[in-house]
Amino acid sequence: MNNKKPVLRLQNIAPQKKYMDISKIKAVVFDCDGVMFDTAAANKKYYDEVLAIFDKPGLTEDQFVNVHMMTVTEAIEYLFPEMDDLSTVYDCLKTIGYHKFIKYMTMEKGLKELLITLNDSGYIRGIGTNRTNTMEKVLKDFDLESYFEVVVTAATVKKPKPDPEQLLLIMEKFNLKPDEILFVGDSDYDRQAAFNAKVWFAAFKNSELKADFNVESMDEIAGILQIN
């Protein structure tokens, strides 16, 4: 695979990473929320329901941006800073559950097509997400269970993003080097994880995020790899 592909000169990255040899890329890893799926409506409905139960107003714009990157635990600690004991909130989460909000998620246009093309071209396909126990159902509900060789969540590792542990775990599992992975994310947590793992990073629909590539569609990811 990947024969005779060019070396790309990159503009938006640290000085020590000026060139990318496409032929070395063996795996493409995706963040879930904001990349594979538009989860804005689902996440807002979920956290607004939790806040309403405790007589708190719905998410502000700043709060929404922040909880979008966080694990559920981090989000609850952030949204309820006045509470020393969060056990009642976590009990509430168990009652509400996230599964009923999955139907409000929208799969990114061209995702399945890209995943099929990646597989046909011999790439390892992975997920690195700060979701915990909902990722399995998301994949099942959207018929994506067979489209990935590895799925790493916040529940899989000791330290979720922005820590690089998820990406390092994928590297270890498949005996990959940092320059053999392209990670696609949309948040600063993703950027930090990629930077600390020293892998290539494509920022998805976030032109303000410093990255090796800034892309707006799944087709552009295929374009980076010269497989479209």
Tab-separated table of C-alpha atoms in Angstrom:
chain	number	residue	atom	x	y	z
A	1	MET	CA	0.000	0.000	0.000
A	2	ASN	CA	0.913	3.687	-0.147
A	3	ASN	CA	3.581	3.243	-2.828
A	4	LYS	CA	5.089	6.298	-4.504
A	5	LYS	CA	3.205	8.782	-2.353
A	6	PRO	CA	4.704	12.221	-1.885
A	7	VAL	CA	6.360	13.816	1.082
A	8	LEU	CA	4.184	16.724	2.202
A	9	ARG	CA	5.637	19.965	3.480
A	10	LEU	CA	3.554	21.173	6.410
A	11	GLN	CA	3.002	24.751	7.445
A	12	ASN	CA	1.100	24.820	10.734
A	13	ILE	CA	3.244	22.741	13.041
A	14	ALA	CA	6.206	22.817	15.365
A	15	PRO	CA	9.580	23.519	13.715
A	16	GLN	CA	10.829	19.962	14.297
A	17	LYS	CA	7.947	18.508	12.239
A	18	LYS	CA	8.203	20.063	8.806
A	19	TYR	CA	7.637	17.089	6.538
A	20	MET	CA	5.252	14.163	6.450
A	21	ASP	CA	6.069	11.013	4.482
A	22	ILE	CA	2.618	9.708	3.554
A	23	SER	CA	3.997	6.278	2.768
A	24	LYS	CA	4.780	5.751	6.454
A	25	ILE	CA	1.198	6.230	7.673
A	26	LYS	CA	-0.274	2.914	8.786
A	27	ALA	CA	-3.159	3.962	11.049
A	28	VAL	CA	-5.814	6.662	11.137
A	29	VAL	CA	-7.372	7.308	14.548
A	30	PHE	CA	-10.554	9.341	15.012
A	31	ASP	CA	-11.986	11.237	17.935
A	32	CYS	CA	-15.728	10.580	18.242
A	33	ASP	CA	-17.612	13.723	19.261
A	34	GLY	CA	-17.213	16.518	16.750
A	35	VAL	CA	-15.404	14.326	14.223
A	36	MET	CA	-17.208	11.055	13.585
A	37	PHE	CA	-20.450	12.575	14.835
A	38	ASP	CA	-22.068	15.930	15.379
A	39	THR	CA	-23.018	15.426	19.011
A	40	ALA	CA	-23.895	19.011	19.903
A	41	ALA	CA	-27.642	18.424	20.224
A	42	ALA	CA	-27.258	15.138	22.106
A	43	ASN	CA	-24.699	16.441	24.593
A	44	LYS	CA	-26.612	19.634	25.270
A	45	LYS	CA	-29.860	17.758	25.903
A	46	TYR	CA	-28.047	15.363	28.218
A	47	TYR	CA	-26.301	17.948	30.401
A	48	ASP	CA	-29.279	20.321	30.366
A	49	GLU	CA	-31.439	17.522	31.773
A	50	VAL	CA	-28.910	16.823	34.514
A	51	LEU	CA	-28.632	20.512	35.410
A	52	ALA	CA	-32.418	20.956	35.442
A	53	ILE	CA	-32.836	18.174	37.997
A	54	PHE	CA	-30.636	20.173	40.367
A	55	ASP	CA	-32.426	23.459	39.560
A	56	LYS	CA	-29.479	24.860	37.645
A	57	PRO	CA	-29.776	26.744	34.327
A	58	GLY	CA	-28.878	25.040	31.072
A	59	LEU	CA	-25.386	25.049	29.614
A	60	THR	CA	-23.919	28.395	28.659
A	61	GLU	CA	-21.950	28.575	25.422
A	62	ASP	CA	-18.638	28.464	27.298
A	63	GLN	CA	-19.773	25.530	29.411
A	64	PHE	CA	-20.836	23.616	26.325
A	65	VAL	CA	-17.460	24.126	24.636
A	66	ASN	CA	-15.676	22.858	27.737
A	67	VAL	CA	-17.821	19.803	28.496
A	68	HIS	CA	-17.544	18.788	24.834
A	69	MET	CA	-13.865	17.981	25.454
A	70	MET	CA	-14.198	16.486	28.918
A	71	THR	CA	-14.956	13.050	30.258
A	72	VAL	CA	-18.301	12.788	32.060
A	73	THR	CA	-16.504	12.863	35.429
A	74	GLU	CA	-14.591	16.008	34.502
A	75	ALA	CA	-17.759	17.632	33.161
A	76	ILE	CA	-19.736	16.975	36.345
A	77	GLU	CA	-16.942	18.308	38.535
A	78	TYR	CA	-16.816	21.387	36.298
A	79	LEU	CA	-20.586	21.966	36.284
A	80	PHE	CA	-21.057	21.407	40.025
A	81	PRO	CA	-18.047	23.133	41.626
A	82	GLU	CA	-20.091	24.110	44.674
A	83	MET	CA	-20.697	20.489	45.681
A	84	ASP	CA	-18.099	18.618	47.729
A	85	ASP	CA	-20.031	15.360	47.492
A	86	LEU	CA	-21.124	14.576	43.942
A	87	SER	CA	-22.606	11.166	44.732
A	88	THR	CA	-26.176	12.397	44.239
A	89	VAL	CA	-25.265	13.758	40.802
A	90	TYR	CA	-23.686	10.473	39.769
A	91	ASP	CA	-26.743	8.599	41.023
A	92	CYS	CA	-28.790	10.909	38.818
A	93	LEU	CA	-26.598	10.099	35.811
A	94	LYS	CA	-27.237	6.406	36.303
A	95	THR	CA	-30.983	7.062	36.296
A	96	ILE	CA	-30.931	9.283	33.239
A	97	GLY	CA	-28.388	7.357	31.181
A	98	TYR	CA	-26.964	8.644	27.885
A	99	HIS	CA	-28.355	5.952	25.618
A	100	LYS	CA	-31.624	7.758	24.975
A	101	PHE	CA	-29.691	10.761	23.643
A	102	ILE	CA	-27.724	8.813	21.017
A	103	LYS	CA	-30.601	9.255	18.570
A	104	TYR	CA	-29.819	12.995	18.508
A	105	MET	CA	-26.292	12.324	17.194
A	106	THR	CA	-25.632	12.822	13.476
A	107	MET	CA	-22.958	10.787	11.694
A	108	GLU	CA	-20.500	12.892	9.708
A	109	LYS	CA	-21.087	12.807	5.959
A	110	GLY	CA	-18.633	10.531	4.189
A	111	LEU	CA	-17.430	8.747	7.348
A	112	LYS	CA	-18.405	5.231	6.309
A	113	GLU	CA	-17.084	5.749	2.810
A	114	LEU	CA	-13.737	6.909	4.201
A	115	LEU	CA	-13.553	3.962	6.608
A	116	ILE	CA	-14.193	1.533	3.752
A	117	THR	CA	-11.531	3.200	1.612
A	118	LEU	CA	-9.049	3.118	4.489
A	119	ASN	CA	-9.672	-0.586	4.956
A	120	ASP	CA	-9.323	-1.270	1.238
A	121	SER	CA	-6.033	0.642	1.282
A	122	GLY	CA	-4.663	-1.377	4.191
A	123	TYR	CA	-4.849	1.166	7.004
A	124	ILE	CA	-5.579	0.361	10.645
A	125	ARG	CA	-8.721	2.253	11.714
A	126	GLY	CA	-9.011	3.398	15.323
A	127	ILE	CA	-11.004	5.509	17.756
A	128	GLY	CA	-9.547	7.543	20.610
A	129	THR	CA	-12.352	9.158	22.598
A	130	ASN	CA	-13.116	10.517	26.041
A	131	ARG	CA	-16.471	8.756	25.950
A	132	THR	CA	-16.709	5.947	28.459
A	133	ASN	CA	-19.487	3.337	28.514
A	134	THR	CA	-21.529	4.706	25.578
A	135	MET	CA	-19.118	4.117	22.704
A	136	GLU	CA	-20.126	0.492	22.187
A	137	LYS	CA	-23.801	1.403	21.765
A	138	VAL	CA	-22.969	4.316	19.466
A	139	LEU	CA	-21.092	1.959	17.149
A	140	LYS	CA	-23.894	-0.586	17.308
A	141	ASP	CA	-26.706	1.896	16.678
A	142	PHE	CA	-24.917	3.388	13.656
A	143	ASP	CA	-23.775	0.018	12.308
A	144	LEU	CA	-20.077	0.819	12.709
A	145	GLU	CA	-18.982	-2.102	14.881
A	146	SER	CA	-17.019	-3.801	12.091
A	147	TYR	CA	-15.392	-0.624	10.783
A	148	PHE	CA	-12.617	-0.286	13.388
A	149	GLU	CA	-9.692	-2.450	14.407
A	150	VAL	CA	-9.254	-0.701	17.764
A	151	VAL	CA	-11.461	1.430	20.025
A	152	VAL	CA	-9.928	3.177	23.044
A	153	THR	CA	-12.133	5.159	25.443
A	154	ALA	CA	-11.596	7.051	28.678
A	155	ALA	CA	-12.603	3.851	30.474
A	156	THR	CA	-9.788	1.940	28.763
A	157	VAL	CA	-6.961	4.100	30.119
A	158	LYS	CA	-5.905	5.596	33.431
A	159	LYS	CA	-5.537	9.080	31.972
A	160	PRO	CA	-7.931	10.333	29.257
A	161	LYS	CA	-7.115	13.065	26.761
A	162	PRO	CA	-5.331	15.476	26.824
A	163	ASP	CA	-2.974	12.793	28.132
A	164	PRO	CA	-1.495	10.822	25.190
A	165	GLU	CA	-2.170	7.430	26.807
A	166	GLN	CA	-4.920	6.477	24.335
A	167	LEU	CA	-2.645	7.032	21.352
A	168	LEU	CA	0.307	5.370	23.061
A	169	LEU	CA	-1.856	2.331	23.770
A	170	ILE	CA	-2.784	2.057	20.092
A	171	MET	CA	0.880	2.380	19.139
A	172	GLU	CA	1.800	-0.401	21.546
A	173	LYS	CA	-1.011	-2.689	20.387
A	174	PHE	CA	-0.007	-2.497	16.720
A	175	ASN	CA	3.726	-1.869	17.196
A	176	LEU	CA	3.493	1.531	15.524
A	177	LYS	CA	5.835	4.500	15.602
A	178	PRO	CA	4.476	8.040	16.144
A	179	ASP	CA	5.026	9.054	12.512
A	180	GLU	CA	2.887	6.095	11.401
A	181	ILE	CA	-0.307	7.505	12.932
A	182	LEU	CA	-2.628	10.278	11.771
A	183	PHE	CA	-4.991	11.382	14.548
A	184	VAL	CA	-8.128	13.337	13.608
A	185	GLY	CA	-9.640	15.490	16.352
A	186	ASP	CA	-11.467	18.743	16.856
A	187	SER	CA	-10.499	20.031	20.302
A	188	ASP	CA	-7.471	21.336	22.140
A	189	TYR	CA	-7.540	18.140	24.222
A	190	ASP	CA	-7.044	16.218	20.973
A	191	ARG	CA	-4.263	18.554	19.887
A	192	GLN	CA	-2.427	18.143	23.181
A	193	ALA	CA	-2.760	14.367	23.084
A	194	ALA	CA	-1.397	14.246	19.530
A	195	PHE	CA	1.459	16.623	20.323
A	196	ASN	CA	2.514	14.688	23.422
A	197	ALA	CA	2.299	11.374	21.579
A	198	LYS	CA	4.266	12.978	18.708
A	199	VAL	CA	1.767	11.714	16.101
A	200	TRP	CA	0.457	13.642	13.090
A	201	PHE	CA	-2.659	15.666	13.859
A	202	ALA	CA	-5.506	16.776	11.588
A	203	ALA	CA	-7.880	19.335	13.125
A	204	PHE	CA	-11.433	18.658	11.973
A	205	LYS	CA	-13.730	21.635	11.348
A	206	ASN	CA	-11.731	23.823	13.714
A	207	SER	CA	-9.611	26.186	11.644
A	208	GLU	CA	-8.345	28.000	14.758
A	209	LEU	CA	-6.717	24.860	16.127
A	210	LYS	CA	-2.998	24.571	15.403
A	211	ALA	CA	-2.417	21.310	13.568
A	212	ASP	CA	-0.412	19.549	10.893
A	213	PHE	CA	-3.550	19.724	8.745
A	214	ASN	CA	-6.831	21.599	9.044
A	215	VAL	CA	-9.655	19.786	7.264
A	216	GLU	CA	-13.363	20.377	6.811
A	217	SER	CA	-14.527	16.996	5.505
A	218	MET	CA	-13.827	13.278	5.395
A	219	ASP	CA	-12.874	13.672	1.727
A	220	GLU	CA	-10.026	15.972	2.732
A	221	ILE	CA	-8.651	13.274	5.051
A	222	ALA	CA	-8.645	10.867	2.127
A	223	GLY	CA	-6.925	13.594	0.124
A	224	ILE	CA	-4.109	13.877	2.674
A	225	LEU	CA	-3.441	10.165	2.283
A	226	GLN	CA	-3.848	10.273	-1.519
A	227	ILE	CA	-6.506	7.547	-1.458
A	228	ASN	CA	-9.467	9.460	-2.901
